[in-house]
Backbone as a printed PyTorch tensor [residue, N CA C, xyz], in Angstrom:
tensor([[[  0.8390,  -1.1820,   0.0000],
         [  0.0000,   0.0000,   0.0000],
         [  0.8810,   1.2410,   0.0000]],

        [[  0.5780,   2.2210,  -0.8380],
         [  1.3720,   3.4510,  -0.8740],
         [  1.3840,   4.1480,   0.4820]],

        [[  2.4040,   4.9750,   0.6610],
         [  2.5260,   5.7340,   1.8930],
         [  1.4680,   6.8220,   1.9770]],

        [[  1.6360,   7.7460,   2.9070],
         [  0.6480,   8.8000,   3.0890],
         [  0.5610,   9.7240,   1.8760]],

        [[ -0.6090,  10.3150,   1.6940],
         [ -0.8150,  11.2520,   0.5870],
         [  0.0540,  12.4810,   0.8110]],

        [[  0.7360,  12.8810,  -0.2340],
         [  1.6100,  14.0550,  -0.1890],
         [  0.9350,  15.2340,  -0.8790]],

        [[  0.3280,  14.9800,  -2.0370],
         [ -0.4200,  15.9870,  -2.7830],
         [ -1.7560,  15.3750,  -3.1860]],

        [[ -2.7270,  16.2370,  -3.4830],
         [ -4.0460,  15.7630,  -3.8830],
         [ -4.4920,  16.4480,  -5.1700]],

        [[ -5.3460,  15.7730,  -5.9170],
         [ -6.0880,  16.3840,  -7.0130],
         [ -7.5550,  16.1010,  -6.7140]],

        [[ -8.4320,  16.4950,  -7.5910],
         [ -9.8520,  16.2280,  -7.3580],
         [-10.1620,  14.7410,  -7.2780]],

        [[ -9.4460,  13.9430,  -8.0630],
         [ -9.7820,  12.5220,  -8.1440],
         [ -8.7000,  11.5820,  -7.6460]],

        [[ -7.5460,  12.1130,  -7.2780],
         [ -6.4370,  11.2510,  -6.8890],
         [ -5.7440,  11.7420,  -5.6360]],

        [[ -5.0350,  10.8160,  -5.0290],
         [ -4.0860,  11.1410,  -3.9680],
         [ -2.7200,  10.7760,  -4.5170]],

        [[ -1.7660,  11.6580,  -4.3760],
         [ -0.4000,  11.4120,  -4.8400],
         [  0.4150,  11.0720,  -3.5960]],

        [[  0.7930,   9.8080,  -3.5020],
         [  1.3570,   9.2550,  -2.2750],
         [  2.8250,   8.8800,  -2.4320]],

        [[  3.5580,   8.9730,  -1.3400],
         [  4.9380,   8.5230,  -1.3320],
         [  4.9650,   7.0200,  -1.5610]],

        [[  5.8870,   6.5570,  -2.4070],
         [  5.9780,   5.1100,  -2.6080],
         [  6.5240,   4.4350,  -1.3590]],

        [[  6.0300,   3.2620,  -1.1080],
         [  6.4750,   2.4380,   0.0010],
         [  7.2010,   1.2330,  -0.5760]],

        [[  8.0680,   0.6280,   0.2040],
         [  8.7930,  -0.5470,  -0.2840],
         [  7.8200,  -1.6310,  -0.7670]],

        [[  6.6610,  -1.7130,  -0.1510],
         [  5.6610,  -2.7070,  -0.5560],
         [  5.1100,  -2.4390,  -1.9540]],

        [[  5.2930,  -1.2250,  -2.4600],
         [  4.7980,  -0.8780,  -3.8020],
         [  5.6980,  -1.4050,  -4.9140]],

        [[  6.8870,  -1.8970,  -4.5640],
         [  7.8320,  -2.2700,  -5.6130],
         [  7.3310,  -3.4160,  -6.4890]],

        [[  6.5570,  -4.3390,  -5.9440],
         [  6.0200,  -5.4240,  -6.7850],
         [  5.0790,  -4.8560,  -7.8390]],

        [[  4.2090,  -3.9330,  -7.4350],
         [  3.2800,  -3.3140,  -8.3880],
         [  4.0490,  -2.4870,  -9.4230]],

        [[  5.0280,  -1.7210,  -8.9680],
         [  5.8180,  -0.8950,  -9.8840],
         [  6.5840,  -1.7770, -10.8620]],

        [[  7.1420,  -2.8410, -10.3670],
         [  7.8690,  -3.7790, -11.2460],
         [  6.9380,  -4.3520, -12.3050]],

        [[  5.7450,  -4.7600, -11.8980],
         [  4.7690,  -5.2840, -12.8590],
         [  4.4030,  -4.2200, -13.8950]],

        [[  4.2230,  -2.9830, -13.4480],
         [  3.9000,  -1.8890, -14.3600],
         [  5.0400,  -1.6700, -15.3530]],

        [[  6.2670,  -1.5990, -14.8650],
         [  7.4160,  -1.3760, -15.7340],
         [  7.6340,  -2.5210, -16.7170]],

        [[  7.2230,  -3.7130, -16.3420],
         [  7.4130,  -4.8700, -17.2110],
         [  6.3010,  -5.0360, -18.2330]],

        [[  5.2560,  -4.2660, -18.1250],
         [  4.1760,  -4.3220, -19.1130],
         [  4.7030,  -3.7270, -20.4200]],

        [[  4.6680,  -4.5020, -21.4840],
         [  5.1980,  -4.0390, -22.7750],
         [  4.5600,  -2.7440, -23.2440]],

        [[  3.3070,  -2.5120, -22.8830],
         [  2.6400,  -1.2820, -23.3070],
         [  3.2170,  -0.0670, -22.5970]],

        [[  3.8410,  -0.2690, -21.4470],
         [  4.4580,   0.8150, -20.6880],
         [  5.9560,   0.8770, -20.9700]],

        [[  6.6230,  -0.2560, -20.8790],
         [  8.0790,  -0.3050, -20.9660],
         [  8.6150,   0.3120, -22.2470]],

        [[  8.0350,   0.0250, -23.3580],
         [  8.5650,   0.5080, -24.6230],
         [  8.6590,   2.0150, -24.7250]],

        [[  7.8030,   2.7140, -23.9880],
         [  7.7810,   4.1780, -24.0740],
         [  8.6010,   4.8330, -22.9860]],

        [[  9.0550,   4.0670, -22.0110],
         [  9.7690,   4.6440, -20.8820],
         [ 11.1830,   5.0610, -21.2310]],

        [[ 11.6910,   6.0140, -20.4920],
         [ 13.0640,   6.4810, -20.6880],
         [ 13.8920,   6.1350, -19.4580]],

        [[ 13.6090,   5.0150, -18.8480],
         [ 14.2550,   4.5740, -17.6310],
         [ 14.7540,   3.1440, -17.8250]],

        [[ 15.7310,   2.7170, -17.0300],
         [ 16.1680,   1.3280, -17.1240],
         [ 15.0950,   0.4250, -16.5470]],

        [[ 14.8380,  -0.6800, -17.1990],
         [ 13.8000,  -1.5990, -16.7490],
         [ 14.3350,  -2.4990, -15.6400]],

        [[ 13.8550,  -2.3530, -14.4060],
         [ 14.2970,  -3.2500, -13.3460],
         [ 13.6880,  -4.6310, -13.5830]],

        [[ 14.5320,  -5.6420, -13.6220],
         [ 13.9950,  -6.9360, -14.0080],
         [ 14.0250,  -7.9810, -12.9070]],

        [[ 14.7520,  -7.7450, -11.8370],
         [ 14.7790,  -8.7150, -10.7520],
         [ 14.3460,  -8.0320,  -9.4670]],

        [[ 14.0150,  -8.8430,  -8.4740],
         [ 13.6200,  -8.2850,  -7.1830],
         [ 14.7670,  -7.4830,  -6.5730]],

        [[ 16.0060,  -7.9880,  -6.7080],
         [ 17.1650,  -7.2560,  -6.1750],
         [ 17.3500,  -5.9170,  -6.8730]],

        [[ 17.2090,  -5.9050,  -8.1990],
         [ 17.3320,  -4.6490,  -8.9390],
         [ 16.2120,  -3.6880,  -8.5470]],

        [[ 15.0210,  -4.2130,  -8.2990],
         [ 13.9000,  -3.3590,  -7.9160],
         [ 14.1390,  -2.7620,  -6.5320]],

        [[ 14.7460,  -3.5350,  -5.6330],
         [ 15.0610,  -2.9910,  -4.3110],
         [ 16.0850,  -1.8580,  -4.4280]],

        [[ 17.0830,  -2.0570,  -5.2790],
         [ 18.0680,  -1.0050,  -5.5280],
         [ 17.3920,   0.2090,  -6.1560]],

        [[ 16.4870,  -0.0220,  -7.1100],
         [ 15.7510,   1.0640,  -7.7440],
         [ 14.9500,   1.8460,  -6.6970]],

        [[ 14.3340,   1.1340,  -5.7750],
         [ 13.5870,   1.8080,  -4.7080],
         [ 14.5230,   2.6730,  -3.8700]],

        [[ 15.6180,   2.0890,  -3.4080],
         [ 16.5420,   2.8030,  -2.5210],
         [ 17.2090,   3.9930,  -3.2110]],

        [[ 17.6650,   3.8030,  -4.4540],
         [ 18.4500,   4.8370,  -5.1300],
         [ 17.6180,   5.8230,  -5.9360]],

        [[ 16.3880,   5.4680,  -6.2760],
         [ 15.5820,   6.3460,  -7.1230],
         [ 14.2950,   6.7840,  -6.4230]],

        [[ 13.4560,   5.8400,  -6.0620],
         [ 12.1560,   6.1990,  -5.4930],
         [ 12.2640,   6.8580,  -4.1260]],

        [[ 13.2480,   6.4720,  -3.3270],
         [ 13.4170,   7.0420,  -1.9880],
         [ 14.5250,   8.0980,  -1.9530]],

        [[ 14.9700,   8.5350,  -3.0980],
         [ 16.0340,   9.5310,  -3.2300],
         [ 15.5610,  10.8800,  -2.7040]],

        [[ 16.3880,  11.5340,  -1.9030],
         [ 16.0230,  12.8380,  -1.3380],
         [ 16.0270,  13.9600,  -2.3690]],

        [[ 16.7000,  13.7620,  -3.4990],
         [ 16.8180,  14.8160,  -4.4960],
         [ 15.6800,  14.8360,  -5.5080]],

        [[ 14.7820,  13.8790,  -5.4340],
         [ 13.6810,  13.8280,  -6.3890],
         [ 12.3730,  13.5930,  -5.6450]],

        [[ 11.2830,  13.7140,  -6.3670],
         [  9.9630,  13.4600,  -5.8070],
         [  9.2840,  12.4380,  -6.7130]],

        [[  9.0710,  11.2430,  -6.1900],
         [  8.3340,  10.2020,  -6.9020],
         [  7.0470,   9.9480,  -6.1240]],

        [[  5.9280,   9.9720,  -6.8160],
         [  4.6420,   9.7950,  -6.1500],
         [  3.7980,   8.7600,  -6.8930]],

        [[  3.1220,   7.9320,  -6.1180],
         [  2.1990,   6.9510,  -6.6680],
         [  0.8470,   7.6450,  -6.8370]],

        [[  0.2870,   7.5390,  -8.0290],
         [ -1.0350,   8.1050,  -8.3140],
         [ -2.0600,   7.0770,  -7.8490]],

        [[ -2.8920,   7.4580,  -6.8780],
         [ -3.8360,   6.5110,  -6.2710],
         [ -5.2760,   6.9730,  -6.4160]],

        [[ -6.1660,   6.0060,  -6.5460],
         [ -7.5940,   6.2420,  -6.5090],
         [ -8.2440,   4.9690,  -6.0320]],

        [[ -9.5270,   4.9970,  -5.8780],
         [-10.2670,   3.8090,  -5.4800],
         [-11.5580,   3.7910,  -6.2610]],

        [[-11.6070,   2.9170,  -7.2690],
         [-12.7900,   2.8570,  -8.1350],
         [-14.0600,   2.5160,  -7.3640]],

        [[-13.9290,   1.7460,  -6.2720],
         [-15.1110,   1.2970,  -5.5410],
         [-15.7310,   2.3990,  -4.6970]],

        [[-14.9490,   3.3970,  -4.3330],
         [-15.4680,   4.4440,  -3.4520],
         [-15.2550,   5.8240,  -4.0470]],

        [[-15.2980,   5.9180,  -5.3700],
         [-14.9850,   7.1960,  -6.0180],
         [-15.8860,   8.3300,  -5.5430]],

        [[-17.1170,   8.0350,  -5.1710],
         [-18.0340,   9.0820,  -4.7200],
         [-18.1350,   9.1430,  -3.2020]],

        [[-17.3760,   8.3110,  -2.5130],
         [-17.4420,   8.2770,  -1.0590],
         [-16.0660,   8.5670,  -0.4750]],

        [[-16.0250,   8.9020,   0.7850],
         [-14.7540,   9.0880,   1.4710],
         [-13.9970,  10.2970,   0.9610]],

        [[-12.7760,  10.4140,   1.4270],
         [-11.9420,  11.5330,   1.0200],
         [-10.8970,  11.0670,   0.0240]],

        [[-10.3290,  12.0130,  -0.6890],
         [ -9.2740,  11.6850,  -1.6370],
         [ -8.1100,  11.0210,  -0.8990]],

        [[ -7.8380,  11.4470,   0.3230],
         [ -6.7320,  10.8780,   1.0860],
         [ -6.9160,   9.3870,   1.3440]],

        [[ -8.1640,   8.8960,   1.3020],
         [ -8.4410,   7.4790,   1.5270],
         [ -8.1420,   6.6190,   0.3080]],

        [[ -7.8630,   7.2100,  -0.8050],
         [ -7.6830,   6.4480,  -2.0430],
         [ -6.3350,   5.7550,  -2.0380]],

        [[ -6.3390,   4.4670,  -2.2850],
         [ -5.1120,   3.6940,  -2.1580],
         [ -4.8290,   2.7830,  -3.3440]],

        [[ -5.6710,   2.7470,  -4.3540],
         [ -5.4220,   1.8820,  -5.5040],
         [ -4.4430,   2.5700,  -6.4430]],

        [[ -3.2200,   2.0270,  -6.5870],
         [ -2.2430,   2.6730,  -7.4580],
         [ -2.6020,   2.4960,  -8.9310]],

        [[ -2.5000,   3.5860,  -9.6890],
         [ -2.7310,   3.5170, -11.1400],
         [ -1.5530,   4.0710, -11.9250]],

        [[ -0.5630,   4.6490, -11.2420],
         [  0.5750,   5.1930, -11.9580],
         [  1.5710,   5.8580, -11.0370]],

        [[  2.5660,   6.4500, -11.6610],
         [  3.6080,   7.1860, -10.9560],
         [  3.8140,   8.5190, -11.6540]],

        [[  4.1510,   9.5300, -10.8840],
         [  4.5250,  10.8330, -11.4240],
         [  5.7650,  11.2700, -10.6560]],

        [[  6.7060,  11.9060, -11.3530],
         [  7.9720,  12.2100, -10.6840],
         [  8.5670,  13.5360, -11.1130]],

        [[  9.2600,  14.1420, -10.1470],
         [ 10.1180,  15.2950, -10.3990],
         [ 11.5430,  14.7960, -10.1930]],

        [[ 12.3210,  14.7150, -11.2760],
         [ 13.6890,  14.2260, -11.1970],
         [ 14.6320,  15.2920, -11.7300]],

        [[ 15.9110,  15.0060, -11.6310],
         [ 16.9310,  15.9310, -12.1480],
         [ 16.7220,  17.3450, -11.6170]],

        [[ 16.2500,  17.4620, -10.3790],
         [ 15.9950,  18.7720,  -9.8010],
         [ 17.3150,  19.4610,  -9.4730]],

        [[ 17.5010,  20.6330, -10.0350],
         [ 18.6870,  21.4490,  -9.7920],
         [ 18.2070,  22.7640,  -9.1860]],

        [[ 18.1900,  22.8630,  -7.8520],
         [ 17.6680,  24.0640,  -7.2020],
         [ 18.4150,  25.3460,  -7.5760]],

        [[ 19.7120,  25.2470,  -7.8250],
         [ 20.4720,  26.4420,  -8.1750],
         [ 20.0380,  27.0250,  -9.5060]],

        [[ 19.7560,  26.1790, -10.4670],
         [ 19.3080,  26.6310, -11.7920],
         [ 17.7860,  26.6910, -11.8900]],

        [[ 17.0800,  26.1150, -10.9210],
         [ 15.6220,  26.1430, -10.9360],
         [ 15.0220,  25.2580, -12.0100]],

        [[ 15.6390,  24.1240, -12.2620],
         [ 15.1900,  23.2260, -13.3300],
         [ 14.8660,  21.8630, -12.7400]],

        [[ 13.8340,  21.2180, -13.2800],
         [ 13.4740,  19.8550, -12.9000],
         [ 12.9070,  19.1470, -14.1200]],

        [[ 12.9160,  17.8280, -14.0800],
         [ 12.3560,  17.0370, -15.1780],
         [ 11.0990,  16.3120, -14.7000]],

        [[ 10.0750,  16.3370, -15.5280],
         [  8.8090,  15.6720, -15.2510],
         [  8.7740,  14.3240, -15.9530]],

        [[  8.3080,  13.3130, -15.2460],
         [  8.0560,  12.0210, -15.8800],
         [  6.8220,  11.4000, -15.2350]],

        [[  6.2010,  10.4920, -15.9590],
         [  4.9890,   9.8380, -15.4680],
         [  4.8020,   8.5320, -16.2190]],

        [[  4.1830,   7.5880, -15.5370],
         [  3.8580,   6.2790, -16.1010],
         [  2.4830,   5.9240, -15.5880]],

        [[  1.6870,   5.3320, -16.4100],
         [  0.3320,   4.9760, -16.0060],
         [  0.0330,   3.5420, -16.3990]],

        [[ -0.6520,   2.8530, -15.5290],
         [ -1.1190,   1.5020, -15.8240],
         [ -2.0170,   1.5950, -17.0560]],

        [[ -1.7860,   0.7600, -18.0640],
         [ -2.6120,   0.8320, -19.2790],
         [ -4.1040,   0.6960, -19.0110]],

        [[ -4.4840,   0.0160, -17.9320],
         [ -5.9080,  -0.0960, -17.5960],
         [ -6.5080,   1.2470, -17.1920]],

        [[ -5.6650,   2.2250, -16.8790],
         [ -6.1410,   3.5550, -16.4750],
         [ -5.9220,   4.6070, -17.5600]],

        [[ -5.4320,   4.1940, -18.7310],
         [ -5.2200,   5.1380, -19.8200],
         [ -6.5540,   5.7480, -20.2600]],

        [[ -6.4880,   6.9880, -20.6970],
         [ -7.6640,   7.6520, -21.2550],
         [ -8.5930,   8.2650, -20.2360]],

        [[ -8.2560,   8.2190, -18.9640],
         [ -9.1170,   8.7620, -17.9080],
         [ -8.6720,  10.1390, -17.4270]],

        [[ -7.5250,  10.6130, -17.8960],
         [ -7.0280,  11.9310, -17.4970],
         [ -6.2020,  11.9340, -16.2250]],

        [[ -5.9070,  10.7600, -15.6610],
         [ -5.1520,  10.7210, -14.4100],
         [ -3.7290,  11.2270, -14.5790]],

        [[ -3.0670,  10.8830, -15.6750],
         [ -1.6860,  11.3360, -15.8910],
         [ -1.6390,  12.8610, -15.9830]],

        [[ -2.5520,  13.4420, -16.7360],
         [ -2.5850,  14.8950, -16.8730],
         [ -2.8560,  15.5560, -15.5300]],

        [[ -3.8230,  15.0260, -14.7980],
         [ -4.2060,  15.6010, -13.5090],
         [ -3.0460,  15.5390, -12.5070]],

        [[ -2.3910,  14.3820, -12.4250],
         [ -1.2820,  14.2140, -11.4840],
         [ -0.0800,  15.0550, -11.9040]],

        [[  0.2380,  15.0560, -13.1870],
         [  1.3720,  15.8460, -13.6710],
         [  1.1160,  17.3370, -13.4500]],

        [[ -0.0880,  17.7820, -13.6950],
         [ -0.4260,  19.1860, -13.4800],
         [ -0.2170,  19.5810, -12.0210]],

        [[ -0.6230,  18.7070, -11.1110],
         [ -0.4770,  19.0040,  -9.6870],
         [  0.9950,  19.0620,  -9.2830]],

        [[  1.8000,  18.1090,  -9.8000],
         [  3.2240,  18.0990,  -9.4620],
         [  3.9520,  19.2920, -10.0690]],

        [[  3.6180,  19.6610, -11.2890],
         [  4.2210,  20.8300, -11.9220],
         [  3.9120,  22.0820, -11.1030]],

        [[  2.6580,  22.2410, -10.7000],
         [  2.2830,  23.3840,  -9.8650],
         [  3.0340,  23.4000,  -8.5470]],

        [[  3.1690,  22.2330,  -7.9410],
         [  3.9360,  22.1110,  -6.6960],
         [  5.3870,  22.5520,  -6.9240]],

        [[  5.9770,  22.1100,  -8.0100],
         [  7.3650,  22.4830,  -8.2990],
         [  7.5340,  23.9810,  -8.4560]],

        [[  6.6170,  24.6050,  -9.1950],
         [  6.6920,  26.0580,  -9.3770],
         [  6.4540,  26.7880,  -8.0540]],

        [[  5.4480,  26.3510,  -7.2890],
         [  5.0480,  27.0660,  -6.0780],
         [  5.9190,  26.7900,  -4.8570]],

        [[  6.3810,  25.5430,  -4.7000],
         [  7.0380,  25.1470,  -3.4610],
         [  8.5200,  24.8080,  -3.5860]],

        [[  8.9810,  24.4820,  -4.7840],
         [ 10.3630,  24.0220,  -4.9300],
         [ 11.2190,  24.9640,  -5.7750]],

        [[ 10.7440,  26.1540,  -6.0320],
         [ 11.4860,  27.1780,  -6.7760],
         [ 11.9220,  26.7010,  -8.1600]],

        [[ 11.1070,  25.8370,  -8.7640],
         [ 11.3760,  25.4370, -10.1430],
         [ 10.9580,  26.5990, -11.0340]],

        [[ 11.8140,  27.0110, -11.9350],
         [ 11.4670,  28.0620, -12.8890],
         [ 11.2460,  27.4810, -14.2790]],

        [[ 11.7510,  26.2290, -14.4840],
         [ 11.5520,  25.5630, -15.7640],
         [ 11.4720,  24.0520, -15.5610]],

        [[ 10.4450,  23.4720, -16.1510],
         [ 10.3010,  22.0140, -16.1950],
         [ 10.7460,  21.5220, -17.5680]],

        [[ 11.4410,  20.3980, -17.5860],
         [ 11.7990,  19.7080, -18.8230],
         [ 11.0750,  18.3660, -18.8480]],

        [[ 10.8970,  17.8260, -20.0230],
         [ 10.3400,  16.4770, -20.1720],
         [ 10.8710,  15.8830, -21.4640]],

        [[ 11.1320,  14.5810, -21.4350],
         [ 11.5540,  13.8410, -22.6240],
         [ 10.4780,  12.8190, -22.9440]],

        [[ 10.2370,  12.6250, -24.2300],
         [  9.2200,  11.6530, -24.6320],
         [  9.6220,  11.0460, -25.9690]],

        [[  9.3650,   9.7410, -26.1050],
         [  9.6130,   9.0760, -27.3800],
         [  8.6700,   9.7050, -28.4080]],

        [[  9.2270,  10.0770, -29.5670],
         [  8.4820,  10.8400, -30.5640],
         [  7.2050,  10.1990, -31.0680]],

        [[  7.0730,   8.9030, -30.9580],
         [  5.8540,   8.2370, -31.4210],
         [  4.8730,   7.9410, -30.2860]],

        [[  5.1410,   8.4620, -29.0930],
         [  4.2610,   8.2460, -27.9480],
         [  3.2190,   9.3690, -27.8880]],

        [[  2.2220,   9.2440, -28.7280],
         [  1.2080,  10.2940, -28.8680],
         [  0.4730,  10.6060, -27.5720]],

        [[  0.2040,   9.5990, -26.7520],
         [ -0.5090,   9.8320, -25.4810],
         [  0.3000,  10.7420, -24.5490]],

        [[  1.5870,  10.4420, -24.4280],
         [  2.4270,  11.2250, -23.5400],
         [  2.6410,  12.6400, -24.0720]],

        [[  2.7930,  12.7570, -25.3710],
         [  2.9150,  14.0760, -25.9880],
         [  1.6630,  14.9060, -25.7110]],

        [[  0.4940,  14.2790, -25.7990],
         [ -0.7620,  14.9860, -25.5370],
         [ -0.8240,  15.4940, -24.0990]],

        [[ -0.3450,  14.6980, -23.1410],
         [ -0.3310,  15.1370, -21.7420],
         [  0.5070,  16.4030, -21.6160]],

        [[  1.7130,  16.3680, -22.1640],
         [  2.6080,  17.5350, -22.0570],
         [  1.9970,  18.7660, -22.7130]],

        [[  1.4310,  18.5980, -23.8780],
         [  0.8810,  19.7580, -24.5910],
         [ -0.3710,  20.2960, -23.9050]],

        [[ -1.1660,  19.4350, -23.2670],
         [ -2.3190,  19.9210, -22.4950],
         [ -1.8640,  20.7840, -21.3280]],

        [[ -0.6900,  20.4760, -20.7920],
         [ -0.1550,  21.2400, -19.6670],
         [  0.5570,  22.5170, -20.0990]],

        [[  0.7080,  22.7140, -21.3970],
         [  1.3490,  23.9240, -21.8970],
         [  2.8180,  23.7620, -22.2320]],

        [[  3.3550,  22.5530, -22.1230],
         [  4.7540,  22.3370, -22.4970],
         [  4.9370,  22.6210, -23.9820]],

        [[  6.1040,  23.1520, -24.3170],
         [  6.4540,  23.5100, -25.6850],
         [  7.5690,  22.5850, -26.1610]],

        [[  7.4230,  22.0680, -27.3660],
         [  8.4810,  21.2290, -27.9290],
         [  9.6890,  22.1070, -28.2340]],

        [[ 10.8320,  21.7200, -27.6590],
         [ 12.0470,  22.5140, -27.8050],
         [ 13.0450,  21.8970, -28.7690]],

        [[ 12.8980,  20.6230, -29.0530],
         [ 13.8500,  20.0020, -29.9610],
         [ 13.6830,  18.5030, -30.0120]],

        [[ 14.5200,  17.8880, -30.8160],
         [ 14.4810,  16.4360, -30.9810],
         [ 15.8970,  15.8920, -31.0750]],

        [[ 16.1080,  14.7790, -30.4270],
         [ 17.3290,  14.0130, -30.6120],
         [ 16.9380,  12.8690, -31.5390]],

        [[ 17.4010,  12.9610, -32.7530],
         [ 16.9600,  12.0370, -33.7880],
         [ 17.4830,  10.6230, -33.5580]],

        [[ 16.6050,   9.6620, -33.8270],
         [ 16.9290,   8.2240, -33.7760],
         [ 17.6790,   7.8540, -32.4970]],

        [[ 17.1260,   8.2330, -31.3480],
         [ 17.8160,   8.0210, -30.0720],
         [ 17.2330,   6.8780, -29.2510]],

        [[ 16.0100,   6.4550, -29.5000],
         [ 15.3700,   5.4260, -28.6820],
         [ 14.9540,   4.2540, -29.5620]],

        [[ 15.4290,   3.0610, -29.2230],
         [ 15.1250,   1.8680, -30.0090],
         [ 13.9420,   1.1370, -29.4010]],

        [[ 12.9370,   0.8880, -30.2070],
         [ 11.7250,   0.2110, -29.7730],
         [ 11.2800,  -0.7380, -30.8780]],

        [[ 11.1700,  -2.0060, -30.5520],
         [ 10.7410,  -3.0270, -31.5140],
         [ 11.5730,  -2.9950, -32.7920]],

        [[ 12.8720,  -2.8090, -32.6320],
         [ 13.7730,  -2.8440, -33.7730],
         [ 13.7970,  -1.5910, -34.6200]],

        [[ 13.0990,  -0.5500, -34.1910],
         [ 13.0310,   0.7080, -34.9440],
         [ 13.5560,   1.8330, -34.0570]],

        [[ 14.3680,   2.7040, -34.6520],
         [ 14.8720,   3.8620, -33.9250],
         [ 13.8610,   5.0050, -34.0060]],

        [[ 13.5710,   5.6000, -32.8500],
         [ 12.6150,   6.7050, -32.7470],
         [ 13.3330,   7.9540, -32.2450]],

        [[ 12.8100,   9.0990, -32.6140],
         [ 13.3320,  10.3580, -32.0920],
         [ 12.9280,  10.5050, -30.6270]],

        [[ 13.7640,  11.1780, -29.8610],
         [ 13.4310,  11.5620, -28.4950],
         [ 13.1300,  13.0550, -28.5310]],

        [[ 11.9180,  13.4120, -28.1630],
         [ 11.5030,  14.8160, -28.1850],
         [ 11.7250,  15.4400, -26.8180]],

        [[ 12.1610,  16.6770, -26.8240],
         [ 12.3950,  17.4360, -25.6020],
         [ 11.3680,  18.5580, -25.5120]],

        [[ 10.7440,  18.6500, -24.3440],
         [  9.7290,  19.6730, -24.0860],
         [ 10.1450,  20.5050, -22.8820]],

        [[  9.6470,  21.7260, -22.8050],
         [  9.9280,  22.5890, -21.6750],
         [  8.7290,  23.4600, -21.3430]],

        [[  8.6490,  23.8580, -20.0840],
         [  7.5970,  24.7530, -19.6170],
         [  8.2150,  25.7200, -18.6180]],

        [[  8.1400,  27.0250, -18.9250],
         [  8.6560,  28.0590, -18.0380],
         [  7.5860,  28.4830, -17.0460]],

        [[  8.0120,  28.9150, -15.8840],
         [  7.0860,  29.3300, -14.8430],
         [  6.1220,  30.4140, -15.3430]],

        [[  6.6420,  31.3700, -16.0950],
         [  5.7810,  32.4680, -16.5760],
         [  4.7660,  31.9960, -17.6120]],

        [[  4.9460,  30.8190, -18.1870],
         [  3.9930,  30.2550, -19.1420],
         [  2.9000,  29.4450, -18.4530]],

        [[  3.1050,  29.1180, -17.1870],
         [  2.2190,  28.2130, -16.4630],
         [  0.7830,  28.7180, -16.4240]],

        [[  0.5570,  29.9620, -16.1920],
         [ -0.7930,  30.4970, -16.1220],
         [ -1.4640,  30.6850, -17.4730]],

        [[ -0.7260,  30.4930, -18.5520],
         [ -1.2520,  30.7430, -19.8930],
         [ -2.0170,  29.5730, -20.4860]],

        [[ -1.9250,  28.3730, -19.8640],
         [ -2.5750,  27.2250, -20.4900],
         [ -4.0770,  27.2610, -20.4010]]])
């Protein structure tokens, strides 16, 4: 079960990952529909997942949050009571001196199309601007990942460039697109 809620949206609780969440996260990362689009190393063993938890998810320099809801009680209880994990959202590569951070997110394919990724990412981006002195968010996305591109563009991110033929997926090289969002652009979306 995820840890306590750290941030909230109307429909989700964004919770600190707990060591017990690593089995669910591992299963999510191993889903071919998720893995192919990710820009992270795929943890494949329990030992590697424990290292991933210690060095990445529990890292003091980043913010990783489990996106939680509860389909059975969506109209009851409080958002803080929601404990069913449907994804992850993260602030990584945070450089407080330069005011830059990178946004990433992964969603269980069973929860695709419901707006949870956009909602959670929007909340984390706002938190970064308001509470962590982020002045610019960056994001990387595989050029053929239309769903992820749509999330970024709904949030107001601007495509800044492409690293051509940088990500290999199913034997084909894809461009890696780079997006950015400045603090002064945040209110314009």
